[in-house]
Amino acid sequence: MIKIGDLNLGEFPLLLAPMEDVSDPPFRAVCKANGADLMYTEFISSEGLIRDAAKSVQKLDIYEYEKPVGIQIFGNEIASMREAAAIVEAAGPDILDINYGCPVNKVACKGAGAGILLDIDKMVSMTAEIVKAVSIPVTVKTRLGWDENTIRIEEVTERLQDVGIQAISIHARTRKQMYKGEANWEYLAAVKSNPRITIPVFGNGDIDSPEKAKIYRERYGVDGIMIGRAAIGYPWIFNEIKHFFATGQLLEGPDLEERVKVARRHLDFSVEWKGEKLGLLEMRRHYTNYFRGLPHFKPYRTALVTNESYTETCELLEEIARVFADAEL
């Protein structure tokens, strides 16, 4: 069984990746209901937390039904990260996760996220201070390196383990790759085969089907898989992977009634949590996948992503259920 601290995550856990403006409570709720074993919040700025910025503080919202859940923070100042870690612990998560993997310029080019991969000594020192600052398990999400010339993921994992992290999730790309090109899981296999590594190692990158999940589990020997983009608008992927692992058979995908029901549940929670304007806005990225495969759906997709009324969006979802009732997915 895979454990992080006292948390028992089962034989081969499936994790929901922390994704900015995606992994909020409404999205986590539908992923939890569809088989996610461990979820992380969107990443939260350490500076925002210690300044009590409303947007950062709201991201601390976690709910009992979604546990176990980790709260993820990022930053480039050790003192600020240590202070933010204490704030996170007070919010009551099961895990504190450190983001050493975000590749976007506004984060990485300021020395946070994947930017810290250019200064491994600082990365280790920051991690050590955070581990000392809290009593809950600390985990890390990172990338292979800044670019192909700076890949030191085996050394990084060893050193972070030595200062106390209790699991690591590795996106098998460099920062330079961003989200392009193929993820190279061979490096993850090397980390797992290192006899010094005793903490769980979770793989992330390119898992978008049950078949691929099974191949990567067997080929690279990771302890679990973290799923990100493939879950957007398709939370069913977690249970589909579990079913395939257990039976070798592909689970039949959700029918239209189920898709509309879950999309509506997601929408309702989004509006309840963020208010109508922002709740509607942040749902837009999910609709394409919720209704992928419906023929001639473009006009409805356009309407869903441009509508600014909750009531009218609900009416659109009801219309979709009627109009496409006999469509093959």
Short mmCIF file of C-alpha atoms in Angstrom, two decimals:
data_model
loop_
_atom_site.label_atom_id
_atom_site.label_comp_id
_atom_site.label_asym_id
_atom_site.label_seq_id
_atom_site.Cartn_x
_atom_site.Cartn_y
_atom_site.Cartn_z
CA MET A 1 0.00 0.00 0.00
CA ILE A 2 1.22 3.48 -0.84
CA LYS A 3 1.41 5.81 2.14
CA ILE A 4 2.22 9.47 2.64
CA GLY A 5 2.77 9.90 6.34
CA ASP A 6 -0.20 8.16 7.95
CA LEU A 7 -2.35 8.47 4.82
CA ASN A 8 -3.05 5.13 3.17
CA LEU A 9 -3.71 5.79 -0.51
CA GLY A 10 -4.24 2.22 -1.68
CA GLU A 11 -2.19 0.03 -3.95
CA PHE A 12 -1.79 2.44 -6.86
CA PRO A 13 -3.33 5.87 -6.26
CA LEU A 14 -4.57 8.21 -8.95
CA LEU A 15 -3.92 11.86 -8.15
CA LEU A 16 -5.57 14.97 -9.53
CA ALA A 17 -2.88 17.44 -10.54
CA PRO A 18 -2.87 20.99 -9.19
CA MET A 19 -3.87 23.18 -12.14
CA GLU A 20 -4.26 26.94 -11.96
CA ASP A 21 -7.87 28.08 -12.50
CA VAL A 22 -8.90 24.42 -12.86
CA SER A 23 -8.34 22.43 -9.65
CA ASP A 24 -10.81 24.43 -7.58
CA PRO A 25 -13.35 22.92 -5.15
CA PRO A 26 -16.09 22.47 -7.78
CA PHE A 27 -13.77 20.54 -10.10
CA ARG A 28 -12.26 18.56 -7.25
CA ALA A 29 -15.77 17.56 -6.15
CA VAL A 30 -16.64 15.91 -9.46
CA CYS A 31 -13.21 14.26 -9.69
CA LYS A 32 -13.54 12.87 -6.16
CA ALA A 33 -16.96 11.47 -7.02
CA ASN A 34 -15.41 9.73 -10.03
CA GLY A 35 -12.47 8.02 -8.42
CA ALA A 36 -9.62 10.45 -7.68
CA ASP A 37 -7.69 9.17 -4.64
CA LEU A 38 -5.76 12.32 -3.73
CA MET A 39 -6.26 15.86 -4.93
CA TYR A 40 -4.30 19.06 -4.75
CA THR A 41 -5.55 22.61 -4.82
CA GLU A 42 -4.55 25.17 -7.37
CA PHE A 43 -1.14 26.56 -6.50
CA ILE A 44 -1.23 29.45 -4.06
CA SER A 45 1.22 32.32 -3.91
CA SER A 46 3.13 32.42 -0.65
CA GLU A 47 3.32 36.20 -0.89
CA GLY A 48 -0.43 36.37 -1.44
CA LEU A 49 -1.07 34.28 1.66
CA ILE A 50 1.11 36.29 3.98
CA ARG A 51 -0.43 39.54 2.65
CA ASP A 52 -3.89 38.02 3.18
CA ALA A 53 -4.82 38.59 -0.47
CA ALA A 54 -8.43 37.54 -1.02
CA LYS A 55 -7.77 35.42 -4.13
CA SER A 56 -4.99 33.48 -2.43
CA VAL A 57 -6.90 32.98 0.80
CA GLN A 58 -9.98 31.69 -1.04
CA LYS A 59 -7.86 28.93 -2.55
CA LEU A 60 -7.36 27.54 0.96
CA ASP A 61 -11.00 26.38 0.91
CA ILE A 62 -11.12 22.61 1.34
CA TYR A 63 -14.02 20.38 2.32
CA GLU A 64 -14.27 17.25 4.42
CA TYR A 65 -15.79 15.15 1.62
CA GLU A 66 -12.79 15.67 -0.66
CA LYS A 67 -10.14 14.45 1.75
CA PRO A 68 -7.42 13.44 1.52
CA VAL A 69 -6.40 16.72 -0.08
CA GLY A 70 -3.18 18.70 -0.32
CA ILE A 71 -2.73 22.45 -0.52
CA GLN A 72 0.04 23.58 -2.86
CA ILE A 73 2.12 26.75 -2.50
CA PHE A 74 4.78 28.45 -4.58
CA GLY A 75 7.26 31.26 -4.09
CA ASN A 76 10.91 32.21 -4.32
CA GLU A 77 11.62 33.54 -0.83
CA ILE A 78 12.38 30.99 1.86
CA ALA A 79 11.07 33.13 4.72
CA SER A 80 7.79 33.78 2.91
CA MET A 81 7.36 30.12 2.02
CA ARG A 82 7.96 29.11 5.62
CA GLU A 83 5.39 31.62 6.85
CA ALA A 84 2.89 30.57 4.19
CA ALA A 85 3.37 26.93 5.16
CA ALA A 86 2.17 27.67 8.67
CA ILE A 87 -0.93 29.41 7.26
CA VAL A 88 -1.61 26.39 5.06
CA GLU A 89 -1.33 23.96 7.94
CA ALA A 90 -3.89 25.98 9.91
CA ALA A 91 -6.38 25.47 7.05
CA GLY A 92 -6.44 21.75 7.83
CA PRO A 93 -5.18 19.89 4.74
CA ASP A 94 -3.76 16.39 4.90
CA ILE A 95 -0.66 17.39 2.95
CA LEU A 96 1.32 20.50 2.08
CA ASP A 97 2.74 20.39 -1.44
CA ILE A 98 5.48 22.62 -2.85
CA ASN A 99 5.30 23.68 -6.48
CA TYR A 100 8.71 23.39 -8.12
CA GLY A 101 7.28 22.71 -11.55
CA CYS A 102 5.18 25.59 -12.88
CA PRO A 103 6.78 26.63 -16.20
CA VAL A 104 4.96 29.89 -16.98
CA ASN A 105 7.12 32.97 -17.31
CA LYS A 106 5.45 35.04 -14.58
CA VAL A 107 6.36 32.30 -12.08
CA ALA A 108 9.46 30.53 -13.35
CA CYS A 109 11.35 33.61 -14.46
CA LYS A 110 11.02 35.03 -10.94
CA GLY A 111 12.76 32.01 -9.44
CA ALA A 112 9.61 30.22 -8.26
CA GLY A 113 7.98 27.08 -9.65
CA ALA A 114 10.28 25.46 -12.19
CA GLY A 115 12.60 28.46 -11.90
CA ILE A 116 14.12 27.03 -8.75
CA LEU A 117 15.46 24.10 -10.80
CA LEU A 118 18.28 26.48 -11.73
CA ASP A 119 19.29 26.62 -8.06
CA ILE A 120 19.04 23.15 -6.55
CA ASP A 121 20.79 24.17 -3.33
CA LYS A 122 18.12 26.80 -2.68
CA MET A 123 15.43 24.29 -3.57
CA VAL A 124 16.75 21.89 -0.94
CA SER A 125 17.17 24.63 1.68
CA MET A 126 13.65 25.95 1.10
CA THR A 127 12.19 22.47 1.35
CA ALA A 128 14.04 21.77 4.58
CA GLU A 129 12.68 24.95 6.16
CA ILE A 130 9.11 24.15 5.12
CA VAL A 131 9.35 20.60 6.49
CA LYS A 132 10.53 22.01 9.81
CA ALA A 133 7.74 24.61 9.85
CA VAL A 134 4.80 22.17 9.76
CA SER A 135 3.75 18.88 11.31
CA ILE A 136 1.77 17.56 8.29
CA PRO A 137 3.48 15.63 5.47
CA VAL A 138 5.26 17.74 2.86
CA THR A 139 5.33 16.61 -0.77
CA VAL A 140 6.84 18.15 -3.89
CA LYS A 141 5.77 18.47 -7.51
CA THR A 142 8.55 19.23 -9.94
CA ARG A 143 9.89 18.69 -13.46
CA LEU A 144 12.90 16.84 -14.81
CA GLY A 145 14.98 20.01 -14.98
CA TRP A 146 15.08 23.46 -16.52
CA ASP A 147 16.17 22.08 -19.89
CA GLU A 148 17.79 18.95 -21.30
CA ASN A 149 21.19 20.08 -20.01
CA THR A 150 20.10 20.50 -16.39
CA ILE A 151 18.27 17.23 -15.70
CA ARG A 152 19.33 16.12 -12.21
CA ILE A 153 16.07 14.56 -11.08
CA GLU A 154 17.68 11.57 -9.33
CA GLU A 155 19.90 13.83 -7.27
CA VAL A 156 17.02 16.23 -6.60
CA THR A 157 14.77 13.42 -5.37
CA GLU A 158 17.47 12.05 -3.09
CA ARG A 159 18.24 15.42 -1.58
CA LEU A 160 14.60 16.36 -1.07
CA GLN A 161 13.94 13.00 0.54
CA ASP A 162 16.92 13.56 2.83
CA VAL A 163 15.41 16.81 4.15
CA GLY A 164 12.07 15.22 4.84
CA ILE A 165 9.60 15.21 1.96
CA GLN A 166 7.29 12.20 2.01
CA ALA A 167 6.42 11.88 -1.69
CA ILE A 168 7.33 13.43 -5.02
CA SER A 169 5.32 13.92 -8.22
CA ILE A 170 7.41 14.37 -11.33
CA HIS A 171 6.11 15.89 -14.56
CA ALA A 172 8.31 14.10 -17.07
CA ARG A 173 9.15 17.19 -19.09
CA THR A 174 11.65 20.01 -18.65
CA ARG A 175 10.62 23.59 -18.11
CA LYS A 176 11.85 24.39 -21.62
CA GLN A 177 9.38 21.88 -23.06
CA MET A 178 6.45 23.55 -21.30
CA TYR A 179 3.62 21.16 -22.29
CA LYS A 180 4.98 20.29 -25.72
CA GLY A 181 6.72 17.21 -27.01
CA GLU A 182 6.55 13.78 -25.44
CA ALA A 183 7.04 13.33 -21.71
CA ASN A 184 10.12 11.20 -20.99
CA TRP A 185 9.23 8.74 -18.26
CA GLU A 186 12.57 6.93 -18.53
CA TYR A 187 13.89 9.40 -15.97
CA LEU A 188 11.11 8.40 -13.60
CA ALA A 189 12.06 4.75 -14.01
CA ALA A 190 15.63 5.70 -13.08
CA VAL A 191 14.41 7.47 -9.93
CA LYS A 192 12.32 4.44 -8.94
CA SER A 193 15.21 2.02 -9.50
CA ASN A 194 17.53 4.07 -7.29
CA PRO A 195 17.88 2.00 -4.08
CA ARG A 196 18.22 5.17 -1.99
CA ILE A 197 14.73 6.35 -2.89
CA THR A 198 12.14 5.08 -0.42
CA ILE A 199 9.36 7.69 -0.76
CA PRO A 200 6.47 7.26 -3.24
CA VAL A 201 7.20 8.54 -6.74
CA PHE A 202 4.19 9.61 -8.80
CA GLY A 203 4.40 10.09 -12.55
CA ASN A 204 2.75 12.93 -14.46
CA GLY A 205 2.57 13.79 -18.15
CA ASP A 206 0.73 12.43 -21.20
CA ILE A 207 -1.61 10.02 -19.40
CA ASP A 208 -4.88 10.41 -21.27
CA SER A 209 -6.34 6.90 -21.43
CA PRO A 210 -6.68 3.74 -19.33
CA GLU A 211 -4.50 1.83 -21.78
CA LYS A 212 -1.65 4.31 -21.51
CA ALA A 213 -1.96 4.39 -17.73
CA LYS A 214 -1.54 0.61 -17.57
CA ILE A 215 1.43 0.61 -19.96
CA TYR A 216 3.21 3.36 -18.03
CA ARG A 217 2.49 1.74 -14.67
CA GLU A 218 4.08 -1.50 -15.81
CA ARG A 219 6.90 -0.04 -17.87
CA TYR A 220 8.17 2.61 -15.47
CA GLY A 221 7.31 1.22 -12.05
CA VAL A 222 5.92 4.42 -10.52
CA ASP A 223 3.85 4.25 -7.34
CA GLY A 224 0.88 6.13 -8.76
CA ILE A 225 -0.14 8.46 -11.54
CA MET A 226 -1.04 12.14 -11.42
CA ILE A 227 -3.57 13.19 -14.04
CA GLY A 228 -4.00 16.78 -15.17
CA ARG A 229 -5.27 17.98 -18.51
CA ALA A 230 -7.00 14.68 -19.38
CA ALA A 231 -9.39 15.18 -16.46
CA ILE A 232 -10.55 18.64 -17.56
CA GLY A 233 -14.20 18.21 -18.49
CA TYR A 234 -13.77 14.44 -18.15
CA PRO A 235 -13.59 13.45 -14.46
CA TRP A 236 -14.63 9.90 -15.37
CA ILE A 237 -11.05 9.09 -16.40
CA PHE A 238 -10.12 8.08 -12.84
CA ASN A 239 -12.75 5.34 -12.55
CA GLU A 240 -12.11 4.27 -16.13
CA ILE A 241 -8.44 3.70 -15.36
CA LYS A 242 -9.27 1.81 -12.16
CA HIS A 243 -11.73 -0.42 -13.99
CA PHE A 244 -9.17 -1.19 -16.69
CA PHE A 245 -6.53 -2.05 -14.09
CA ALA A 246 -8.95 -4.40 -12.32
CA THR A 247 -10.54 -6.12 -15.32
CA GLY A 248 -8.51 -5.41 -18.44
CA GLN A 249 -11.73 -4.13 -19.99
CA LEU A 250 -12.59 -0.59 -21.01
CA LEU A 251 -15.47 0.87 -19.04
CA GLU A 252 -18.22 2.26 -21.22
CA GLY A 253 -17.99 6.03 -21.24
CA PRO A 254 -20.66 8.28 -19.73
CA ASP A 255 -23.83 8.74 -21.73
CA LEU A 256 -25.25 12.16 -22.50
CA GLU A 257 -27.53 12.16 -19.48
CA GLU A 258 -24.56 11.58 -17.19
CA ARG A 259 -22.47 14.23 -18.94
CA VAL A 260 -25.18 16.85 -18.59
CA LYS A 261 -25.83 15.90 -14.96
CA VAL A 262 -22.17 16.19 -13.95
CA ALA A 263 -21.62 19.37 -15.98
CA ARG A 264 -24.64 20.91 -14.23
CA ARG A 265 -23.40 19.81 -10.80
CA HIS A 266 -20.00 21.29 -11.60
CA LEU A 267 -21.58 24.53 -12.80
CA ASP A 268 -23.82 24.87 -9.75
CA PHE A 269 -20.91 24.47 -7.35
CA SER A 270 -18.76 26.84 -9.42
CA VAL A 271 -21.36 29.60 -9.27
CA GLU A 272 -22.04 28.95 -5.60
CA TRP A 273 -18.33 29.13 -4.74
CA LYS A 274 -17.15 31.99 -6.96
CA GLY A 275 -20.29 33.90 -7.78
CA GLU A 276 -22.17 33.95 -11.07
CA LYS A 277 -19.73 35.96 -13.20
CA LEU A 278 -16.51 34.18 -12.27
CA GLY A 279 -18.20 30.82 -11.79
CA LEU A 280 -19.54 30.90 -15.35
CA LEU A 281 -16.22 32.12 -16.72
CA GLU A 282 -14.13 29.38 -15.15
CA MET A 283 -16.50 26.64 -16.30
CA ARG A 284 -15.88 27.49 -19.94
CA ARG A 285 -12.68 25.47 -20.26
CA HIS A 286 -14.55 22.28 -19.33
CA TYR A 287 -17.43 22.19 -21.79
CA THR A 288 -15.53 20.96 -24.85
CA ASN A 289 -14.55 17.76 -23.09
CA TYR A 290 -17.86 17.31 -21.28
CA PHE A 291 -19.54 17.09 -24.67
CA ARG A 292 -16.74 15.75 -26.85
CA GLY A 293 -18.02 13.56 -29.65
CA LEU A 294 -21.44 15.15 -30.13
CA PRO A 295 -22.03 15.85 -33.83
CA HIS A 296 -22.57 19.43 -34.98
CA PHE A 297 -22.06 20.69 -31.45
CA LYS A 298 -20.11 23.85 -32.31
CA PRO A 299 -23.03 26.32 -32.01
CA TYR A 300 -23.84 25.00 -28.56
CA ARG A 301 -20.22 25.09 -27.47
CA THR A 302 -19.99 28.69 -28.63
CA ALA A 303 -23.14 29.55 -26.69
CA LEU A 304 -21.85 27.84 -23.54
CA VAL A 305 -18.53 29.69 -23.57
CA THR A 306 -20.02 33.10 -24.30
CA ASN A 307 -23.15 33.04 -22.14
CA GLU A 308 -23.05 35.32 -19.11
CA SER A 309 -26.26 34.18 -17.44
CA TYR A 310 -26.46 31.22 -15.08
CA THR A 311 -30.14 30.69 -15.82
CA GLU A 312 -29.59 30.74 -19.57
CA THR A 313 -26.63 28.36 -19.27
CA CYS A 314 -28.79 25.90 -17.34
CA GLU A 315 -31.43 26.18 -20.08
CA LEU A 316 -28.73 25.49 -22.68
CA LEU A 317 -27.69 22.33 -20.85
CA GLU A 318 -31.32 21.17 -20.76
CA GLU A 319 -31.63 21.88 -24.48
CA ILE A 320 -28.46 19.90 -25.19
CA ALA A 321 -29.93 16.94 -23.31
CA ARG A 322 -33.05 17.08 -25.48
CA VAL A 323 -31.51 17.83 -28.87
CA PHE A 324 -28.76 15.22 -28.63
CA ALA A 325 -30.72 12.57 -26.74
CA ASP A 326 -30.33 10.06 -29.58
CA ALA A 327 -26.81 11.03 -30.64
CA GLU A 328 -24.03 8.43 -30.53
CA LEU A 329 -21.02 9.41 -28.43
#
